[in-house]
Coordinates of C-alpha atoms and ligand atoms in Angstrom, one line a residue:
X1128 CA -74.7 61.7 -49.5
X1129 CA -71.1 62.0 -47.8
X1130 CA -69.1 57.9 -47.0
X1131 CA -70.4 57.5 -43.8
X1132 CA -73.9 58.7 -43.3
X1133 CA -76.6 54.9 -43.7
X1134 CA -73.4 52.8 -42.6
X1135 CA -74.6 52.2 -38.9
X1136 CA -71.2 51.3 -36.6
X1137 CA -68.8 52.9 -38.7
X1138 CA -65.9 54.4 -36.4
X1139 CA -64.8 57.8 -37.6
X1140 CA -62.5 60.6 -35.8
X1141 CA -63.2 63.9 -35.4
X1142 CA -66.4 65.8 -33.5
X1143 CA -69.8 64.5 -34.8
X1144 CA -73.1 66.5 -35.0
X1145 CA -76.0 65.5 -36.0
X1146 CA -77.3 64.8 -40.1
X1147 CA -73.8 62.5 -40.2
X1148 CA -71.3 65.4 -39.7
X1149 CA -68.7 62.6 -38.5
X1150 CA -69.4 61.9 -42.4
X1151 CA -69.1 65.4 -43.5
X1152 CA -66.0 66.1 -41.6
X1153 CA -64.3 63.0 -43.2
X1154 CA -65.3 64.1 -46.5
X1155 CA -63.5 67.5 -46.1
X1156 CA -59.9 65.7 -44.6
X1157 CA -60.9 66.4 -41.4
X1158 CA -61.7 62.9 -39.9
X1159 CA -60.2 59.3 -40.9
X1160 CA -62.1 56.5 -41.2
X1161 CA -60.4 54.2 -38.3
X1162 CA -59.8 50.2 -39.7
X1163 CA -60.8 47.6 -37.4
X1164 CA -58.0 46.8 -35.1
X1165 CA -56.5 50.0 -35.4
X1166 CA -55.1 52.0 -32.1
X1167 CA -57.0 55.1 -31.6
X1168 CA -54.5 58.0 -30.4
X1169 CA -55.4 58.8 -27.0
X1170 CA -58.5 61.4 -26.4
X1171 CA -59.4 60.3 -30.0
X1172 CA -63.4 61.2 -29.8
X1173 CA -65.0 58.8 -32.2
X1174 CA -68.2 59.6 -33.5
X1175 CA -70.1 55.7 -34.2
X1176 CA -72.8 57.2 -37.0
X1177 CA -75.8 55.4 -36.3
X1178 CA -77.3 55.7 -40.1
X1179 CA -79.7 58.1 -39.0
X1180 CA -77.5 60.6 -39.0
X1181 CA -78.1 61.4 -35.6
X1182 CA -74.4 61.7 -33.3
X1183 CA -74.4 64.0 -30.9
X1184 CA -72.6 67.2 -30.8
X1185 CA -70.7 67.7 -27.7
X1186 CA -70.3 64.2 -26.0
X1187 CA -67.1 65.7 -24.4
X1188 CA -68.8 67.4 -21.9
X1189 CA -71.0 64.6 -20.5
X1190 CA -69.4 60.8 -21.3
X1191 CA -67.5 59.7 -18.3
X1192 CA -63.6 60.0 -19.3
X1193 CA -62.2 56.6 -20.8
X1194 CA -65.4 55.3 -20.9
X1195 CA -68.4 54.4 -23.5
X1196 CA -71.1 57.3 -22.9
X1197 CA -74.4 58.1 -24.4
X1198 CA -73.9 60.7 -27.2
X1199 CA -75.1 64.0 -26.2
X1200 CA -76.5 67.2 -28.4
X1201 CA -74.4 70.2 -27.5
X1202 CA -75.7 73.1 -25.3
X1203 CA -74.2 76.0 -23.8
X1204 CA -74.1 75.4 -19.9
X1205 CA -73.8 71.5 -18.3
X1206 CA -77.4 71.4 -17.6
X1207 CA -78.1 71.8 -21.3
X1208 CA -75.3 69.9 -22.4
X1209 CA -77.4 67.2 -19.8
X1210 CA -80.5 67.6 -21.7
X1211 CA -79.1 67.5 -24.6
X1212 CA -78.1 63.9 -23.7
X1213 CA -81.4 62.6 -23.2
X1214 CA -82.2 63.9 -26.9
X1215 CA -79.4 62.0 -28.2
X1216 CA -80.6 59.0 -26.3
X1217 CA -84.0 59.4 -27.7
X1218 CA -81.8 58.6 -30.9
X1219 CA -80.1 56.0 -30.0
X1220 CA -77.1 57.8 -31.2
X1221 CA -73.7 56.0 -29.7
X1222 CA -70.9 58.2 -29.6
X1223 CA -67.7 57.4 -27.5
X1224 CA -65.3 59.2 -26.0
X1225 CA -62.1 56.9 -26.1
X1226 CA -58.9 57.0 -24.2
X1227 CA -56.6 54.4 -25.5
X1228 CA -58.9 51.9 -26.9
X1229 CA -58.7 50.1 -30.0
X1230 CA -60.8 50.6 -32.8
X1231 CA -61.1 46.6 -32.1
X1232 CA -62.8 47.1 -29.1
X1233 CA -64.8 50.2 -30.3
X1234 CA -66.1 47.6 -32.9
X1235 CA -66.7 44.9 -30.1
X1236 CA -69.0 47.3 -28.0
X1237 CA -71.3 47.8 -31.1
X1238 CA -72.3 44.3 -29.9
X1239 CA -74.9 44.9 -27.9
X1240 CA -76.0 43.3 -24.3
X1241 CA -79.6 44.3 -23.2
X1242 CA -81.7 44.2 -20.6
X1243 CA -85.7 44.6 -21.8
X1244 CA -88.3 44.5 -18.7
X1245 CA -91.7 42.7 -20.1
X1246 CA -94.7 44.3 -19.4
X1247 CA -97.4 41.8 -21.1
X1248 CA -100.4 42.3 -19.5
X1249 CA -103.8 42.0 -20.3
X1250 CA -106.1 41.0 -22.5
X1251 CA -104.4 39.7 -26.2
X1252 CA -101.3 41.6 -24.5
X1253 CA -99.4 38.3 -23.4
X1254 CA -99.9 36.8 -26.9
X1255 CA -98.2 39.9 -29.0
X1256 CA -95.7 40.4 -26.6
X1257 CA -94.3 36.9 -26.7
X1258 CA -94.4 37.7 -31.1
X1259 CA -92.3 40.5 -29.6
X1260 CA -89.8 38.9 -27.7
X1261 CA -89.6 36.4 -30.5
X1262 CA -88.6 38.6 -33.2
X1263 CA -86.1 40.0 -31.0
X1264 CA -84.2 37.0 -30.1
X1265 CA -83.8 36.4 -34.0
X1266 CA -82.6 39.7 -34.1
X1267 CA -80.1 39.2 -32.1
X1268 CA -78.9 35.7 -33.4
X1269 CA -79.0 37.4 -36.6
X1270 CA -76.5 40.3 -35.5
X1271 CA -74.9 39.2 -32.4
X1272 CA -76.9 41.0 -29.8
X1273 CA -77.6 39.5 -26.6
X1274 CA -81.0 40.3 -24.8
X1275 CA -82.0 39.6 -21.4
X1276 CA -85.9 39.4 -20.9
X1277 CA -87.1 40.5 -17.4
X1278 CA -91.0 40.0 -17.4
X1279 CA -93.2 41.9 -14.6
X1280 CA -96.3 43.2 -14.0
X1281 CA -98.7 45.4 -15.1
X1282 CA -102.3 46.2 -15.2
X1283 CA -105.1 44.4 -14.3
X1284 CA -102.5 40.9 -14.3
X1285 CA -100.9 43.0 -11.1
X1286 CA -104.2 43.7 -9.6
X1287 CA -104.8 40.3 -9.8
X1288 CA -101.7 38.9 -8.8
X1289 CA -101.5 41.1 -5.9
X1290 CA -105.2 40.3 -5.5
X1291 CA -105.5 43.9 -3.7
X1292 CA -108.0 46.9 -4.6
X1293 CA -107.6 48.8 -1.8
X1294 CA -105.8 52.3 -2.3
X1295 CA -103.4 51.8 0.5
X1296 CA -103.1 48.2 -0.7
X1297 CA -98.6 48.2 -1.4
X1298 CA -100.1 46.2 -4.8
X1299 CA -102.3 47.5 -7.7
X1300 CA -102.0 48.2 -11.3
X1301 CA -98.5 49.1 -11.4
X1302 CA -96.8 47.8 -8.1
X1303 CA -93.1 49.0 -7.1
X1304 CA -91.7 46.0 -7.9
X1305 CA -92.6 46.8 -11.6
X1306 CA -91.0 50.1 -11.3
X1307 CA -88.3 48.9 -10.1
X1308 CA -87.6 45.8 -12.4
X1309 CA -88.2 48.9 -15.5
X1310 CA -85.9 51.2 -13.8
X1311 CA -82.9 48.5 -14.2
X1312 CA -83.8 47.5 -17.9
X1313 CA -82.1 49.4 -20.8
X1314 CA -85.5 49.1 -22.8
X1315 CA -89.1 48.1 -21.5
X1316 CA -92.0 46.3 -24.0
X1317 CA -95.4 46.5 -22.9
X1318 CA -98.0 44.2 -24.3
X1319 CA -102.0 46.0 -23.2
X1320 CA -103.8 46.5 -20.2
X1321 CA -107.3 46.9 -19.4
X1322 CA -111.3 44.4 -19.6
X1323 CA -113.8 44.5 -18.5
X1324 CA -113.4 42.5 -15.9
X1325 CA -111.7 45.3 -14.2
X1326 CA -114.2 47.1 -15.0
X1327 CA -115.9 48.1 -11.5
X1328 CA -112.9 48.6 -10.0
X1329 CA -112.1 52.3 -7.9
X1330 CA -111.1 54.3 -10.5
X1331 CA -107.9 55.2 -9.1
X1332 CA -107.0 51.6 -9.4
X1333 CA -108.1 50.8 -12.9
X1334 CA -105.6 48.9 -15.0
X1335 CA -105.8 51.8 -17.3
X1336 CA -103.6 53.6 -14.0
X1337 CA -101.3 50.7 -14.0
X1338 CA -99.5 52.2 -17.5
X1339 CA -100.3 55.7 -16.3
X1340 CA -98.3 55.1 -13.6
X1341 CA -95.4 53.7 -15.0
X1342 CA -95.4 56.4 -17.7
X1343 CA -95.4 58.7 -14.6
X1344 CA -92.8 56.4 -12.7
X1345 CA -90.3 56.4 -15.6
X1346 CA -91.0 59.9 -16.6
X1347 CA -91.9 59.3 -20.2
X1348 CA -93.0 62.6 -21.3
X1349 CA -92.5 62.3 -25.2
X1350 CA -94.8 59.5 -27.0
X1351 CA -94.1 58.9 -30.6
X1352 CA -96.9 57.6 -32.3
X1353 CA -96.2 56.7 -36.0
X1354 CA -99.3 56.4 -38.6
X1355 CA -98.6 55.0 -42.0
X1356 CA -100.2 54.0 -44.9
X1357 CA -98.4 51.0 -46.0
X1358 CA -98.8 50.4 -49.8
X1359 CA -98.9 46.8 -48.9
X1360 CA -102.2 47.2 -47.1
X1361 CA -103.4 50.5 -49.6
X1362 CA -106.6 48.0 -49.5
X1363 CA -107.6 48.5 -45.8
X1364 CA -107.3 52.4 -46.0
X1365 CA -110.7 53.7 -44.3
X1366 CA -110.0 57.0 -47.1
X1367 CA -111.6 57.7 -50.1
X1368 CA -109.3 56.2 -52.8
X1369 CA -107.9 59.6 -54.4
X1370 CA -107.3 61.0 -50.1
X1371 CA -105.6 58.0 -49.9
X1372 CA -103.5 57.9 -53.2
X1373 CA -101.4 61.3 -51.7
X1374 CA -100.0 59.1 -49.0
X1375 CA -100.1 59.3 -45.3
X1376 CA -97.2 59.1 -43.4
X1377 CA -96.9 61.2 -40.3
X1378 CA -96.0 61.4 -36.5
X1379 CA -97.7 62.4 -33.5
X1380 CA -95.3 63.4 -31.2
X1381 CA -97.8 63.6 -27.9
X1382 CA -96.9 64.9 -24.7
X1383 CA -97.3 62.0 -22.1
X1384 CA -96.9 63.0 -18.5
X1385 CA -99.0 66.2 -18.2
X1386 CA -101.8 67.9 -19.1
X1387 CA -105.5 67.0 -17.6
X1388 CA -104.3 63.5 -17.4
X1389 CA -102.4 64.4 -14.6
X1390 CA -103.7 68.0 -13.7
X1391 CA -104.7 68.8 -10.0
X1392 CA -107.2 69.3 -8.8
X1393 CA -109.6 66.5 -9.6
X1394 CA -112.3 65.0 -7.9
X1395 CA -115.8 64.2 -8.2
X1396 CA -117.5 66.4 -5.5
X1397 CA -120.8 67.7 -4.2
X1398 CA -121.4 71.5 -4.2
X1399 CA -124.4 73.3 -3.3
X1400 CA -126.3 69.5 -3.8
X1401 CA -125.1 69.2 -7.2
X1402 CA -122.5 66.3 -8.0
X1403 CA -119.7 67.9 -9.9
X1404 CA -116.6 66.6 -11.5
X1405 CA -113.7 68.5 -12.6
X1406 CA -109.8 68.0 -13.6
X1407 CA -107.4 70.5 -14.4
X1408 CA -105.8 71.0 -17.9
X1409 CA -102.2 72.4 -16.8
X1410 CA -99.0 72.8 -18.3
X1411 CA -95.9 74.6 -17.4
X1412 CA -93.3 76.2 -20.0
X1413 CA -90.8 73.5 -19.1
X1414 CA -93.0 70.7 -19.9
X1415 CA -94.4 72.1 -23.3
X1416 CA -90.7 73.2 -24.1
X1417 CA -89.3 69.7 -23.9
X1418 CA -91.7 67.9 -25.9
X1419 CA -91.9 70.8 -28.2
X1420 CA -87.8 70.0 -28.9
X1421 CA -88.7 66.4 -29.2
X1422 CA -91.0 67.7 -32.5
X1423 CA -88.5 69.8 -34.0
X1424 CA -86.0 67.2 -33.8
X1425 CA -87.9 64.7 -35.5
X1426 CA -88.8 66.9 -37.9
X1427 CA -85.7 67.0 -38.8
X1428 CA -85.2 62.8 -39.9
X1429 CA -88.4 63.7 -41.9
X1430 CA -89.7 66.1 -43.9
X1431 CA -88.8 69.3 -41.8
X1432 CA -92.3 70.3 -41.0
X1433 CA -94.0 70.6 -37.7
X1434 CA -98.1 71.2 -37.0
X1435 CA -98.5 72.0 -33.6
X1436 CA -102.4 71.5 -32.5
X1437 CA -104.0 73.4 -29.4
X1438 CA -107.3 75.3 -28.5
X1439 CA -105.8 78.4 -28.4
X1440 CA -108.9 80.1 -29.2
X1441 CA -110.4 79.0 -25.8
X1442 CA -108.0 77.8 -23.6
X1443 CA -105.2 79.2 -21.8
X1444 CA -103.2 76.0 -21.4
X1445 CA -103.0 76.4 -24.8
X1446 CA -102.5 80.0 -25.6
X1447 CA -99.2 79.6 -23.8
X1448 CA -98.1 76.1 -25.5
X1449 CA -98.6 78.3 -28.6
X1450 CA -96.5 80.6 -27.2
X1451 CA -93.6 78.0 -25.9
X1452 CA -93.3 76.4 -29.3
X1453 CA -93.1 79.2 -31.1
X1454 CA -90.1 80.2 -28.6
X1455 CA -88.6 77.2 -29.2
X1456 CA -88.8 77.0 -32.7
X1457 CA -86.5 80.0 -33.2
X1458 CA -83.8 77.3 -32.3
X1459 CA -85.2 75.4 -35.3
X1460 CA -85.5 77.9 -38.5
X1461 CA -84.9 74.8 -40.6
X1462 CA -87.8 73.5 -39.7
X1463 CA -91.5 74.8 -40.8
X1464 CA -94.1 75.6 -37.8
X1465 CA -97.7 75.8 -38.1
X1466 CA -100.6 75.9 -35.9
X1467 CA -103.7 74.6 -36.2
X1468 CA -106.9 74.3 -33.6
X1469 CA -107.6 70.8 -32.5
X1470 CA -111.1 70.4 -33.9
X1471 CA -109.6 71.5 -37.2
X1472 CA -106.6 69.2 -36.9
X1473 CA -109.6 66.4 -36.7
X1474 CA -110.9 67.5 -39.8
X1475 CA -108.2 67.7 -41.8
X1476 CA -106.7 64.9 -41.1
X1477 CA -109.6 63.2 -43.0
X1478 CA -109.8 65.7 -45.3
X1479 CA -106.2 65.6 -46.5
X1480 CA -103.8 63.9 -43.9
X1481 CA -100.9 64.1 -46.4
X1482 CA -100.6 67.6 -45.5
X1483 CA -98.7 66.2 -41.9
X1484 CA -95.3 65.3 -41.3
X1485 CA -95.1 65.9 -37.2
X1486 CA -97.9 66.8 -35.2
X1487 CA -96.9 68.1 -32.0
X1488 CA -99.5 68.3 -29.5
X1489 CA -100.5 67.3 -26.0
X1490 CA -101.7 64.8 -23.6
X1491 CA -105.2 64.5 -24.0
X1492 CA -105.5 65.7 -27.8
X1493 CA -102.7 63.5 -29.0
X1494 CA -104.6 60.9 -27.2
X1495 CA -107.6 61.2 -29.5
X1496 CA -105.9 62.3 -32.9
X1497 CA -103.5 59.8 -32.6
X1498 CA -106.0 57.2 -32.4
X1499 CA -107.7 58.8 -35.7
X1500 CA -104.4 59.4 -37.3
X1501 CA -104.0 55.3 -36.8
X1502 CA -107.5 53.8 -37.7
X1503 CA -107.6 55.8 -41.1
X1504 CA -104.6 53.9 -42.1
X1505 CA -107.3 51.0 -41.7
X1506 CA -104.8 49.2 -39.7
X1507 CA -105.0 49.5 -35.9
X1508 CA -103.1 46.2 -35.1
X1509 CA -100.1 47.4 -37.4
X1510 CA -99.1 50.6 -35.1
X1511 CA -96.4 50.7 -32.7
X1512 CA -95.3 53.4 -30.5
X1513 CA -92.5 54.9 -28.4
X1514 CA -92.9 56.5 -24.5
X1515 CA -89.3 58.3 -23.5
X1516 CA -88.3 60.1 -21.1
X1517 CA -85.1 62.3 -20.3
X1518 CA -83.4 59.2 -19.6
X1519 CA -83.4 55.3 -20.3
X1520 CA -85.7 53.1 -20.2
X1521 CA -88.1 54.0 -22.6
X1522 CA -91.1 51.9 -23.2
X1523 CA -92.2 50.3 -26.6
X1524 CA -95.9 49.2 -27.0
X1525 CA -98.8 49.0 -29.9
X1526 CA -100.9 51.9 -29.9
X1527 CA -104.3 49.4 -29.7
X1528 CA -105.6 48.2 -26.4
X1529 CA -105.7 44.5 -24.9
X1530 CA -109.1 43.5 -27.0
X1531 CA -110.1 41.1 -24.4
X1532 CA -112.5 39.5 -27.0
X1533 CA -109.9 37.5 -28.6
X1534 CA -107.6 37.0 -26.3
X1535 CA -106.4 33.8 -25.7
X1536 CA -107.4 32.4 -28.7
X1537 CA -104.8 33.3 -31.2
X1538 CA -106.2 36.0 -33.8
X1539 CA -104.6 38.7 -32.4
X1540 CA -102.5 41.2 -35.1
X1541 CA -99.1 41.0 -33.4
X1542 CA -97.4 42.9 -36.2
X1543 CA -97.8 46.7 -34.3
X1544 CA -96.3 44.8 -30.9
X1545 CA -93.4 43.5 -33.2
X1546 CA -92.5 47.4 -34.8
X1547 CA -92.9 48.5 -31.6
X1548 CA -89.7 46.7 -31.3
X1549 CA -88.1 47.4 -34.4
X1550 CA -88.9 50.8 -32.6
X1551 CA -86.9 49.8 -29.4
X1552 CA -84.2 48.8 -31.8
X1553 CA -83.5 52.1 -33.6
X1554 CA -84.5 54.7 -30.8
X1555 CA -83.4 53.1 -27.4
X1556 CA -81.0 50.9 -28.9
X1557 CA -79.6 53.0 -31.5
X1558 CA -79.6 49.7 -33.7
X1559 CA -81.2 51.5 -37.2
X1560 CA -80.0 48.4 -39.4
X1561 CA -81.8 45.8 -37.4
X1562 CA -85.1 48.1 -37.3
X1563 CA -84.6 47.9 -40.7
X1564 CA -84.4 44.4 -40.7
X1565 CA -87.3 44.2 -38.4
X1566 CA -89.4 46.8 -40.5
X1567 CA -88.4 44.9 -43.8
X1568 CA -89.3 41.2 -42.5
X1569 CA -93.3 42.6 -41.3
X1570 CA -93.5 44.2 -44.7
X1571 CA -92.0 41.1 -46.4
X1572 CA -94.7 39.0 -44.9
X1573 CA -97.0 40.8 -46.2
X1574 CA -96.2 40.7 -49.6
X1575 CA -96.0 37.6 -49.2
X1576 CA -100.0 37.4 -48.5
X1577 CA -100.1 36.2 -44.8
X1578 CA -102.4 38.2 -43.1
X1579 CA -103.9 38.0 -39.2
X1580 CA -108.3 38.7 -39.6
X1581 CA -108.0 42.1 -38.5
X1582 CA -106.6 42.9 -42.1
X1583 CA -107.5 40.5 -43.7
X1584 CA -108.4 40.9 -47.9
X1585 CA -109.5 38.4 -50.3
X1586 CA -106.6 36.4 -52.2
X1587 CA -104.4 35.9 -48.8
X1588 CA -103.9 33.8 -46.3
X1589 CA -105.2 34.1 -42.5
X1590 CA -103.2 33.1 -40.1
X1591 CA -102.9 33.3 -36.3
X1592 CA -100.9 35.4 -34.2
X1593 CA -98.4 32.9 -33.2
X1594 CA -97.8 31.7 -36.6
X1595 CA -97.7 35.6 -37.6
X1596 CA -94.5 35.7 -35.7
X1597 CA -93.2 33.4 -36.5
X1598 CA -93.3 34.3 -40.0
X1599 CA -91.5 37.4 -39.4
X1600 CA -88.3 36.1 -37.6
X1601 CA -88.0 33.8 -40.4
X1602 CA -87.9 36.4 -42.4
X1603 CA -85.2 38.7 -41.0
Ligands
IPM1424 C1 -103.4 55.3 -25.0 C2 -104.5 54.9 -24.1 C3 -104.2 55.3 -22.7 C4 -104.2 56.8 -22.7 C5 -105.2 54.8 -21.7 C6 -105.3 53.2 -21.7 C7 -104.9 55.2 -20.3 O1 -105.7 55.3 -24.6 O2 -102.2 54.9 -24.7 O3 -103.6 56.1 -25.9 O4 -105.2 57.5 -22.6 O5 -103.1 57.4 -22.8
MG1425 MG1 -105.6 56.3 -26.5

């Protein structure tokens, strides 16, 4: 490893590119480390290596001149040099583009001021999100952050504070004001939404259309949903002993904003006497090229290898996803491609999950694998997730649901709600050593033997969601 890559806010000249070339450039005499209160000469670009590795390559081209911009991966033309900044966002990677500033004040603006819209909602969802938001504030006593916390609604909460079910109602699941309140946050934490108390409501106004809507809204295309088998709770592996003993640790990286989720037409309908319903499974090149970049790039922090799942065999949807991500890959020959059919990407994943690093796939598959991916890990309340988009805000939730049956009374697991923001931390925030901090405390605490019921094992100690929390923070 070259000096600066895993030292997260260290200032060094030169260009930067991603896997820590800021480091590698320094290594070879062609960057200098810049000291704290050092000038920078003028037009100095400073690469700020996030520990990942993951700078962008030609911030030049989009970050405002004299001022602190996004980083941005390098492309050809502006508009890919554009989307190549959204990539770099999806990183977290700060890179800045300095006239005349100090390395002083390069060094102050790693202190971070943030603005994180609250989306709590239903069910247990209030409970883990306030866990959350209580992690995070000791996160950013601990390192000098400050975070602003914006709650609003979402979900059946909005139905019911709006108190309208009508379709032309200006209220429902996810109400403008929501969209608006996320659209001014750097980062936005959603809690659950959904019970069945909402149950009988019109379908197009279920709380379930209260987070597809704000996916939609924010245009959060690319969810990353990570499924790990932590060695602290090997126990509560649903896998036979020796599936589990070669490891689980992959991503699904599921396309969010497309696909028969959204597809149209849809209806339920009446032909020839018959009720019918339909929807339409659609995807354009555009769409299945962005999130297939969003693989290959993760692929690259991990362990280089990408499954992409379809029904290729059937479907023409998928016949030309196949198609797109094979296009896309040639940008990617580091990286190893495979296919595999969706019903067979449920199988194995049983059968031998180890075989996964990144499974790319879309809306409504990743929707079901992901959930399998996450339950064999025996630990539903222990996964978080990430929703982004091409720019900020991206959204930060648990993969589990609002379990209305014990909420409000304590039990819930707030530990996936609390990654989910270790999550926020390293990807919107570009803040890797606090997501370590925030990673290490959770799996601290469990060592430690505290345990909420959902995972609970014989020998350790139950305790309740609030007290989980607080558990954690202590131990950042
Ligand atoms: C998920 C959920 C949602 C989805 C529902 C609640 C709309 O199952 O996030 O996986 O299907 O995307
Ligand atoms: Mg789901």
């Amino acid at each position: 490893p070259h000096p600066v890559q895993g030292r997260p806010g260290h200032l060094c000249e030169g260009t930067s590119g991603r896997q820590g070339l800021g480091g590698q450039l320094l290594a070879e005499g062609r960057g200098a480390p810049l000291e704290k209160g050092a000038p920078l000469p003028p037009k100095t670009f400073v690469s700020v290596d996030n520990g990942a590795g993951q700078d962008g390559d030609r911030a030049l081209s989009t970050c405002p001149p004299g001022g602190l911009g996004r980083a941005c991966r390098g492309g050809r033309t502006r508009a890919e040099a554009a989307e190549g900044a959204s990539f770099a966002a999806f990183w977290g990677a700060r890179t800045v583009f300095a006239h005349k500033r100090s390395a002083a004040a390069l060094h102050e603006d790693i202190k971070m001021k943030k603005t994180i819209c609250l989306l709590p909602g239903d069910g247990i969802g209030p409970e883990i999100v306030a866990q959350g938001v209580a992690v995070l504030e000791a996160v950013a006593k601990k390192f000098g952050h400050e975070f602003d916390f914006v709650p609003a609604l979402i979900g059946g909460a909005a139905i019911d504070a709006t108190g309208e079910t009508l379709p032309s109602a200006p209220g429902g699941p996810c109400p403008a004001a929501t969209v608006e309140a996320c659209q001014k946050a750097d980062a936005v934490y959603l809690g659950a939404v959904g019970g069945l108390k909402w149950d009988n409501i019109e379908p197009a106004r279920r709380p379930e259309k209260g987070l597809l809507g704000i996916r939609k809204a924010l245009g959060l295309f690319a969810n990353l949903r990570p499924a790990l088998l932590l060695p602290e709770l090997a126990g509560a592996c649903l896998l036979r002993s020796d599936i589990a003993a070669r490891g689980l640790d992959l991503i699904v990286v599921r396309e969010l904003t497309g696909d028969i989720y959204f597809g149209e037409p849809r209806a339920i309908e009446e032909r020839n006497g018959l009720r019918v319903g339909y929807n339409t499974m659609i995807y354009d090149e555009n769409e299945i090229r962005r999130i297939a970049k969003v693989a290959f790039e993760t692929a690259r922090q991990r362990r280089k290898k990408v499954c992409s799942v379809e029904k290729s065999n059937v479907l023409e949807t998928s016949r030309l996803w196949k198609a797109v991500v094979q296009e896309v890959h040639a940008d990617y020959p580091d990286v190893e491609l495979s296919h595999m059919y969706v019903d067979n990407a449920a199988m194995q994943l049983v059968r031998d999950p180890s075989q996964f690093d990144v499974i790319l796939t879309g809306n409504i598959f990743g929707d079901i694998l992901s959930d399998e991916a996450s339950v064999i890990t025996g630990s539903l309340g222990m996964l978080p997730s990430a929703s982004m988009g091409a720019q900020a805000p991206a959204l930060f939730e648990p993969i589990h649901g609002s379990a209305p049956d014990i909420a409000g009374q304590d039990k819930a697991n707030p530990l996936a709600t609390i990654l989910s923001a270790g999550m926020m931390l390293r990807l919107a925030f570009g803040l890797s050593e606090e997501a370590d901090a925030v990673e290490n405390a959770v799996r601290q605490t469990l060592r430690d033997g505290f345990r909420t019921g959902d995972i609970m094992e014989d020998g350790c100690i139950l305790v309740g969601c609030a007290e989980m929390g607080r558990l954690v923070a202590e131990r950042l």
